[in-house]
Amino acid sequence: MIRNIKKSLIFIGLTFLCNWLMVFLFLALGGQWGMSSSLIIGTAYMFIPMLIAILVQKGIYGEPLKEPLGISWKFNRWWLVAWFLPPITAFASFGVSLLLPGVSYSPEMAGLMERFRGMLPPEQMSRCRSR
């Protein structure tokens, strides 16, 4: 039990350390959120816990990965849930929103620029029109 707590604390500490260090270096080297490079940093940020779990399990403790981390390539009904629940939820919320008064579907995005006109400065509006 104590070993599992110690392993968990090492995992959490290394994960926070690596993630914070990566974001700090990104910002210190001139990176800004909203740039294309921030997409790469965000994607790498999400893989850090997986890499740290592998490092702690295999590298530090020398234990197998497959069983303790629940890695299995057999069919699992939860894979279907993970794949189909997000689109089902998106379409359901779309359908429910169309039932609300004043909401309509516009595939041409009619009126979108008029809605943004009051919220965005003129230079950003001109950039939106040029794309």
Short mmCIF file of C-alpha atoms in Angstrom, two decimals:
data_model
loop_
_atom_site.label_atom_id
_atom_site.label_comp_id
_atom_site.label_asym_id
_atom_site.label_seq_id
_atom_site.Cartn_x
_atom_site.Cartn_y
_atom_site.Cartn_z
CA MET A 1 0.00 0.00 0.00
CA ILE A 2 2.77 2.45 0.96
CA ARG A 3 4.59 1.51 -2.26
CA ASN A 4 1.53 2.42 -4.34
CA ILE A 5 1.19 5.76 -2.59
CA LYS A 6 4.88 6.48 -3.15
CA LYS A 7 4.57 5.48 -6.81
CA SER A 8 1.51 7.73 -7.19
CA LEU A 9 3.27 10.69 -5.59
CA ILE A 10 6.29 10.23 -7.86
CA PHE A 11 3.96 10.10 -10.89
CA ILE A 12 2.06 13.24 -9.86
CA GLY A 13 5.23 15.16 -8.97
CA LEU A 14 7.03 14.29 -12.21
CA THR A 15 3.93 15.01 -14.29
CA PHE A 16 3.47 18.47 -12.77
CA LEU A 17 7.18 19.20 -13.01
CA CYS A 18 7.44 18.23 -16.69
CA ASN A 19 4.23 19.99 -17.71
CA TRP A 20 5.01 23.21 -15.87
CA LEU A 21 8.59 23.18 -17.13
CA MET A 22 7.43 22.68 -20.71
CA VAL A 23 4.94 25.57 -20.52
CA PHE A 24 7.44 27.81 -18.72
CA LEU A 25 10.09 27.18 -21.39
CA PHE A 26 7.55 27.73 -24.17
CA LEU A 27 6.53 31.11 -22.75
CA ALA A 28 10.10 32.08 -21.77
CA LEU A 29 11.32 31.43 -25.32
CA GLY A 30 8.70 33.79 -26.74
CA GLY A 31 5.85 31.40 -27.44
CA GLN A 32 2.32 32.74 -27.24
CA TRP A 33 -1.00 30.95 -26.96
CA GLY A 34 -2.91 31.21 -30.19
CA MET A 35 0.13 30.59 -32.37
CA SER A 36 0.47 27.37 -34.35
CA SER A 37 3.32 26.31 -32.09
CA SER A 38 0.96 26.38 -29.09
CA LEU A 39 -1.02 23.58 -30.75
CA ILE A 40 2.12 21.43 -30.74
CA ILE A 41 2.82 22.30 -27.09
CA GLY A 42 -0.79 21.54 -26.13
CA THR A 43 -0.64 18.16 -27.84
CA ALA A 44 2.69 17.29 -26.20
CA TYR A 45 1.28 18.48 -22.86
CA MET A 46 -1.41 15.80 -23.04
CA PHE A 47 1.09 13.01 -23.72
CA ILE A 48 3.26 13.82 -20.70
CA PRO A 49 1.18 11.79 -18.18
CA MET A 50 1.40 8.71 -20.41
CA LEU A 51 5.16 9.06 -20.77
CA ILE A 52 5.60 9.63 -17.04
CA ALA A 53 3.47 6.57 -16.24
CA ILE A 54 5.70 4.46 -18.49
CA LEU A 55 8.83 6.00 -16.95
CA VAL A 56 7.70 5.38 -13.37
CA GLN A 57 6.37 1.89 -14.02
CA LYS A 58 9.15 0.53 -16.23
CA GLY A 59 12.10 2.86 -15.70
CA ILE A 60 12.03 3.51 -11.97
CA TYR A 61 10.29 0.42 -10.58
CA GLY A 62 11.16 -2.06 -13.36
CA GLU A 63 7.67 -3.54 -13.35
CA PRO A 64 5.66 -4.70 -16.37
CA LEU A 65 3.44 -2.20 -18.18
CA LYS A 66 0.63 -4.23 -19.67
CA GLU A 67 -1.24 -5.54 -16.61
CA PRO A 68 -0.87 -2.65 -14.10
CA LEU A 69 -1.69 0.05 -16.68
CA GLY A 70 -4.60 -1.94 -18.12
CA ILE A 71 -3.21 -2.11 -21.66
CA SER A 72 -5.16 -4.58 -23.78
CA TRP A 73 -5.81 -4.84 -27.49
CA LYS A 74 -8.83 -7.12 -27.10
CA PHE A 75 -12.26 -5.83 -28.10
CA ASN A 76 -13.81 -3.80 -25.32
CA ARG A 77 -17.33 -2.42 -25.30
CA TRP A 78 -16.04 0.79 -23.70
CA TRP A 79 -14.11 1.53 -26.90
CA LEU A 80 -17.46 1.79 -28.65
CA VAL A 81 -18.72 4.12 -25.95
CA ALA A 82 -15.58 6.26 -26.25
CA TRP A 83 -15.92 6.48 -30.03
CA PHE A 84 -19.66 7.00 -30.35
CA LEU A 85 -20.65 8.96 -27.24
CA PRO A 86 -19.06 12.31 -28.28
CA PRO A 87 -20.77 12.48 -31.72
CA ILE A 88 -24.07 11.30 -30.23
CA THR A 89 -23.81 13.99 -27.55
CA ALA A 90 -22.95 16.65 -30.15
CA PHE A 91 -25.91 15.76 -32.38
CA ALA A 92 -28.25 15.53 -29.39
CA SER A 93 -27.22 18.97 -28.14
CA PHE A 94 -27.64 20.33 -31.67
CA GLY A 95 -31.14 18.88 -31.84
CA VAL A 96 -32.11 20.22 -28.42
CA SER A 97 -30.74 23.68 -29.25
CA LEU A 98 -32.92 23.80 -32.38
CA LEU A 99 -35.96 23.34 -30.15
CA LEU A 100 -35.17 26.57 -28.29
CA PRO A 101 -36.93 29.76 -29.43
CA GLY A 102 -34.87 32.06 -31.63
CA VAL A 103 -32.40 29.35 -32.66
CA SER A 104 -32.15 28.30 -36.29
CA TYR A 105 -29.69 26.31 -38.36
CA SER A 106 -27.83 28.20 -41.08
CA PRO A 107 -25.36 26.13 -43.12
CA GLU A 108 -24.14 29.34 -44.82
CA MET A 109 -23.42 30.91 -41.41
CA ALA A 110 -25.67 33.85 -42.28
CA GLY A 111 -25.43 36.69 -39.79
CA LEU A 112 -22.21 35.48 -38.20
CA MET A 113 -20.20 38.60 -39.08
CA GLU A 114 -22.98 40.89 -37.88
CA ARG A 115 -22.88 39.17 -34.48
CA PHE A 116 -19.12 39.64 -34.20
CA ARG A 117 -19.19 43.29 -35.34
CA GLY A 118 -19.94 44.60 -31.83
CA MET A 119 -17.43 42.30 -30.13
CA LEU A 120 -14.32 42.53 -32.34
CA PRO A 121 -12.21 45.56 -33.25
CA PRO A 122 -12.30 46.66 -36.93
CA GLU A 123 -8.85 45.25 -37.77
CA GLN A 124 -9.88 41.79 -36.59
CA MET A 125 -13.14 42.04 -38.53
CA SER A 126 -11.20 42.82 -41.71
CA ARG A 127 -8.95 39.79 -41.09
CA CYS A 128 -12.02 37.58 -40.64
CA ARG A 129 -13.49 38.76 -43.96
CA SER A 130 -10.24 38.18 -45.85
CA ARG A 131 -10.07 34.48 -44.92
#
